[in-house]
PDB file of C-alpha atoms in Angstrom:
ATOM      1  CA  MET A   1      -1.328 -16.957-154.690  1.00 54.00           C
ATOM      2  CA  SER A   2      -1.072 -16.461-158.518  1.00 68.00           C
ATOM      3  CA  LEU A   3      -0.555 -13.074-159.864  1.00 68.00           C
ATOM      4  CA  LEU A   4      -3.820 -13.632-162.205  1.00 73.00           C
ATOM      5  CA  LYS A   5      -5.907 -14.684-159.061  1.00 68.00           C
ATOM      6  CA  GLN A   6      -4.836 -11.766-157.123  1.00 62.00           C
ATOM      7  CA  ILE A   7      -5.830  -9.378-159.963  1.00 67.00           C
ATOM      8  CA  PHE A   8      -9.184 -10.858-160.758  1.00 69.00           C
ATOM      9  CA  THR A   9     -10.570 -12.573-157.654  1.00 65.00           C
ATOM     10  CA  TRP A  10     -11.763 -10.862-154.540  1.00 60.00           C
ATOM     11  CA  TRP A  11     -13.155 -14.000-152.730  1.00 60.00           C
ATOM     12  CA  ASN A  12      -9.848 -15.871-152.432  1.00 63.00           C
ATOM     13  CA  GLY A  13      -8.396 -13.178-150.369  1.00 64.00           C
ATOM     14  CA  GLN A  14      -7.023  -9.794-151.140  1.00 67.00           C
ATOM     15  CA  THR A  15      -6.661  -8.440-154.560  1.00 66.00           C
ATOM     16  CA  ILE A  16      -3.670  -6.545-155.815  1.00 67.00           C
ATOM     17  CA  GLY A  17      -5.631  -3.218-155.237  1.00 67.00           C
ATOM     18  CA  THR A  18      -6.515  -4.193-151.633  1.00 71.00           C
ATOM     19  CA  ARG A  19      -2.819  -5.140-151.101  1.00 69.00           C
ATOM     20  CA  PHE A  20      -1.383  -1.830-152.453  1.00 66.00           C
ATOM     21  CA  HIS A  21      -4.150   0.070-150.340  1.00 64.00           C
ATOM     22  CA  THR A  22      -3.314  -1.889-147.254  1.00 70.00           C
ATOM     23  CA  TRP A  23       0.585  -1.552-147.905  1.00 71.00           C
ATOM     24  CA  ARG A  24       0.193   2.224-148.681  1.00 72.00           C
ATOM     25  CA  PHE A  25      -2.468   3.547-146.036  1.00 78.00           C
ATOM     26  CA  GLY A  26      -3.244   0.740-143.729  1.00 78.00           C
ATOM     27  CA  THR A  27      -2.497   0.406-140.045  1.00 87.00           C
ATOM     28  CA  LYS A  28      -2.752  -3.250-138.740  1.00 90.00           C
ATOM     29  CA  VAL A  29      -5.189  -3.078-135.771  1.00 88.00           C
ATOM     30  CA  GLY A  30      -5.322  -6.735-134.822  1.00 89.00           C
ATOM     31  CA  GLN A  31      -6.182 -10.352-135.823  1.00 90.00           C
ATOM     32  CA  ASP A  32      -8.781 -12.536-134.736  1.00 89.00           C
ATOM     33  CA  GLU A  33      -8.882 -16.246-133.878  1.00 86.00           C
ATOM     34  CA  LEU A  34      -9.786 -17.440-137.460  1.00 87.00           C
ATOM     35  CA  GLY A  35      -6.694 -15.586-138.848  1.00 90.00           C
ATOM     36  CA  ASN A  36      -8.539 -12.450-140.369  1.00 90.00           C
ATOM     37  CA  THR A  37      -6.606  -9.371-140.167  1.00 89.00           C
ATOM     38  CA  TYR A  38      -8.087  -5.933-139.458  1.00 92.00           C
ATOM     39  CA  TYR A  39      -6.642  -2.523-140.594  1.00 90.00           C
ATOM     40  CA  GLN A  40      -7.738   1.195-140.478  1.00 88.00           C
ATOM     41  CA  GLY A  41      -6.440   4.238-142.359  1.00 87.00           C
ATOM     42  CA  GLY A  42      -6.444   5.702-145.734  1.00 79.00           C
ATOM     43  CA  GLY A  43      -8.937   8.658-145.487  1.00 80.00           C
ATOM     44  CA  LYS A  44     -12.423   8.761-144.350  1.00 83.00           C
ATOM     45  CA  ASP A  45     -15.705   7.135-145.429  1.00 81.00           C
ATOM     46  CA  SER A  46     -18.827   8.978-146.789  1.00 83.00           C
ATOM     47  CA  GLU A  47     -19.899   9.797-143.082  1.00 84.00           C
ATOM     48  CA  GLY A  48     -16.430  11.058-142.078  1.00 86.00           C
ATOM     49  CA  ARG A  49     -15.262   8.111-140.198  1.00 86.00           C
ATOM     50  CA  THR A  50     -11.949   6.521-140.760  1.00 84.00           C
ATOM     51  CA  ARG A  51     -11.836   3.580-143.089  1.00 87.00           C
ATOM     52  CA  ARG A  52     -11.694  -0.003-141.624  1.00 88.00           C
ATOM     53  CA  TRP A  53     -11.343  -3.094-143.508  1.00 87.00           C
ATOM     54  CA  VAL A  54     -10.488  -6.902-143.007  1.00 88.00           C
ATOM     55  CA  ILE A  55      -8.328  -9.205-144.953  1.00 86.00           C
ATOM     56  CA  TYR A  56      -9.912 -12.665-144.634  1.00 85.00           C
ATOM     57  CA  ASN A  57      -7.951 -15.745-143.951  1.00 85.00           C
ATOM     58  CA  GLY A  58      -9.062 -17.709-147.120  1.00 80.00           C
ATOM     59  CA  TYR A  59     -12.469 -17.455-148.512  1.00 80.00           C
ATOM     60  CA  ALA A  60     -13.987 -14.015-148.089  1.00 80.00           C
ATOM     61  CA  ASP A  61     -17.051 -14.662-145.847  1.00 80.00           C
ATOM     62  CA  ALA A  62     -18.489 -11.707-144.167  1.00 81.00           C
ATOM     63  CA  SER A  63     -20.148 -13.987-141.543  1.00 82.00           C
ATOM     64  CA  ALA A  64     -16.623 -15.164-140.470  1.00 84.00           C
ATOM     65  CA  ILE A  65     -16.155 -11.898-138.579  1.00 88.00           C
ATOM     66  CA  PRO A  66     -16.455 -12.583-134.704  1.00 86.00           C
ATOM     67  CA  PRO A  67     -18.994 -10.403-132.826  1.00 84.00           C
ATOM     68  CA  GLY A  68     -16.260  -8.217-131.167  1.00 85.00           C
ATOM     69  CA  TRP A  69     -14.663  -7.270-134.372  1.00 89.00           C
ATOM     70  CA  HIS A  70     -18.023  -6.890-136.130  1.00 89.00           C
ATOM     71  CA  GLY A  71     -18.846  -4.165-133.673  1.00 89.00           C
ATOM     72  CA  TRP A  72     -15.453  -2.433-134.404  1.00 89.00           C
ATOM     73  CA  MET A  73     -15.869  -2.739-138.097  1.00 89.00           C
ATOM     74  CA  HIS A  74     -19.275  -1.148-138.154  1.00 91.00           C
ATOM     75  CA  HIS A  75     -17.998   1.850-135.913  1.00 91.00           C
ATOM     76  CA  ARG A  76     -20.212   0.665-132.886  1.00 90.00           C
ATOM     77  CA  THR A  77     -16.978   0.858-130.831  1.00 87.00           C
ATOM     78  CA  ASP A  78     -13.617   2.836-131.118  1.00 87.00           C
ATOM     79  CA  VAL A  79     -11.658   0.488-129.239  1.00 87.00           C
ATOM     80  CA  SER A  80     -10.799  -2.796-131.098  1.00 87.00           C
ATOM     81  CA  PRO A  81     -11.237  -6.163-129.343  1.00 88.00           C
ATOM     82  CA  ALA A  82      -7.365  -6.497-129.566  1.00 84.00           C
ATOM     83  CA  ASP A  83      -6.972  -3.441-127.473  1.00 85.00           C
ATOM     84  CA  GLU A  84      -9.709  -4.335-124.749  1.00 83.00           C
ATOM     85  CA  LYS A  85      -8.961  -7.993-124.363  1.00 78.00           C
ATOM     86  CA  TYR A  86     -12.568  -8.807-125.577  1.00 78.00           C
ATOM     87  CA  GLN A  87     -14.233 -11.934-124.437  1.00 79.00           C
ATOM     88  CA  ALA A  88     -17.317 -13.278-126.345  1.00 79.00           C
ATOM     89  CA  ARG A  89     -20.436 -13.539-123.999  1.00 84.00           C
ATOM     90  CA  GLU A  90     -21.931 -16.828-123.061  1.00 88.00           C
ATOM     91  CA  TRP A  91     -24.796 -16.427-125.434  1.00 88.00           C
ATOM     92  CA  GLN A  92     -22.763 -15.590-128.444  1.00 82.00           C
ATOM     93  CA  LYS A  93     -22.417 -18.635-130.660  1.00 80.00           C
ATOM     94  CA  PRO A  94     -19.053 -19.569-132.512  1.00 78.00           C
ATOM     95  CA  HIS A  95     -19.001 -18.870-136.293  1.00 76.00           C
ATOM     96  CA  ARG A  96     -20.585 -21.452-138.630  1.00 78.00           C
ATOM     97  CA  PRO A  97     -20.036 -21.021-142.416  1.00 79.00           C
ATOM     98  CA  ASN A  98     -23.024 -20.034-144.453  1.00 81.00           C
ATOM     99  CA  GLY A  99     -24.581 -23.272-145.398  1.00 84.00           C
ATOM    100  CA  THR A 100     -26.816 -21.958-148.274  1.00 85.00           C
ATOM    101  CA  GLY A 101     -26.716 -24.418-151.385  1.00 86.00           C
ATOM    102  CA  THR A 102     -25.232 -27.153-149.354  1.00 88.00           C
ATOM    103  CA  ALA A 103     -26.460 -30.038-147.394  1.00 86.00           C
ATOM    104  CA  GLN A 104     -25.952 -28.121-144.063  1.00 86.00           C
ATOM    105  CA  ALA A 105     -28.432 -25.405-145.127  1.00 88.00           C
ATOM    106  CA  TYR A 106     -31.429 -24.792-142.859  1.00 85.00           C
ATOM    107  CA  ARG A 107     -34.523 -26.378-144.225  1.00 85.00           C
ATOM    108  CA  PRO A 108     -37.547 -25.793-142.050  1.00 83.00           C
ATOM    109  CA  PRO A 109     -40.141 -28.818-141.646  1.00 79.00           C
ATOM    110  CA  GLY A 110     -42.491 -29.059-144.582  1.00 79.00           C
ATOM    111  CA  SER A 111     -40.165 -27.497-147.128  1.00 82.00           C
ATOM    112  CA  ILE A 112     -39.562 -29.342-150.564  1.00 81.00           C
ATOM    113  CA  ALA A 113     -36.139 -30.571-149.473  1.00 79.00           C
ATOM    114  CA  VAL A 114     -37.439 -32.101-146.009  1.00 78.00           C
ATOM    115  CA  ALA A 115     -40.149 -34.623-145.342  1.00 75.00           C
ATOM    116  CA  GLY A 116     -42.849 -33.719-142.844  1.00 75.00           C
ATOM    117  CA  GLU A 117     -45.746 -31.196-142.764  1.00 76.00           C
ATOM    118  CA  ARG A 118     -45.765 -27.506-142.223  1.00 74.00           C
ATOM    119  CA  PRO A 119     -47.055 -26.325-139.174  1.00 73.00           C
ATOM    120  CA  ARG A 120     -50.783 -25.299-139.293  1.00 74.00           C
ATOM    121  CA  VAL A 121     -51.446 -21.713-139.449  1.00 71.00           C
ATOM    122  CA  THR A 122     -53.047 -19.773-136.690  1.00 73.00           C
ATOM    123  CA  GLY A 123     -56.343 -17.995-136.881  1.00 73.00           C
ATOM    124  CA  ASP A 124     -54.632 -14.438-137.377  1.00 75.00           C
ATOM    125  CA  TYR A 125     -53.897 -15.441-141.206  1.00 73.00           C
ATOM    126  CA  ASP A 126     -56.196 -15.627-144.260  1.00 76.00           C
ATOM    127  CA  ALA A 127     -54.854 -17.043-147.405  1.00 79.00           C
ATOM    128  CA  TRP A 128     -55.076 -15.023-150.613  1.00 85.00           C
ATOM    129  CA  THR A 129     -57.448 -16.544-153.131  1.00 87.00           C
ATOM    130  CA  PRO A 130     -57.280 -15.142-156.814  1.00 90.00           C
ATOM    131  CA  GLY A 131     -60.681 -13.411-157.455  1.00 81.00           C
ATOM    132  CA  ASN A 132     -61.316 -12.316-153.836  1.00 64.00           C
TER     133      ASN A 132
END
């Protein structure tokens, strides 16, 4: 990665500041199946908990953190998935990139971008009309 890219962009990986902070204070905790690497250390956050962060493998997309690591990142558990041999539950879906602004974006029936009709509203809704 070029030096200018590391200085000025955060969405393509770690910046120089993050690289320095990780080198100086970070302790590697583990890596997920997508190649994201997780760290902790470097003091406490505003709630007194140890700081935790992720270095993404490629484009920074927060939805690319698997469920087990998400729980660890948000201090829902103190044991990382690497330490407990985490297995995703059968109802947990694999990661899909955020499709907003692409052809893969969700478009409900009746939206401007999709043919079809919107579902009829039920009796528990009254549309607002100006002047009423």
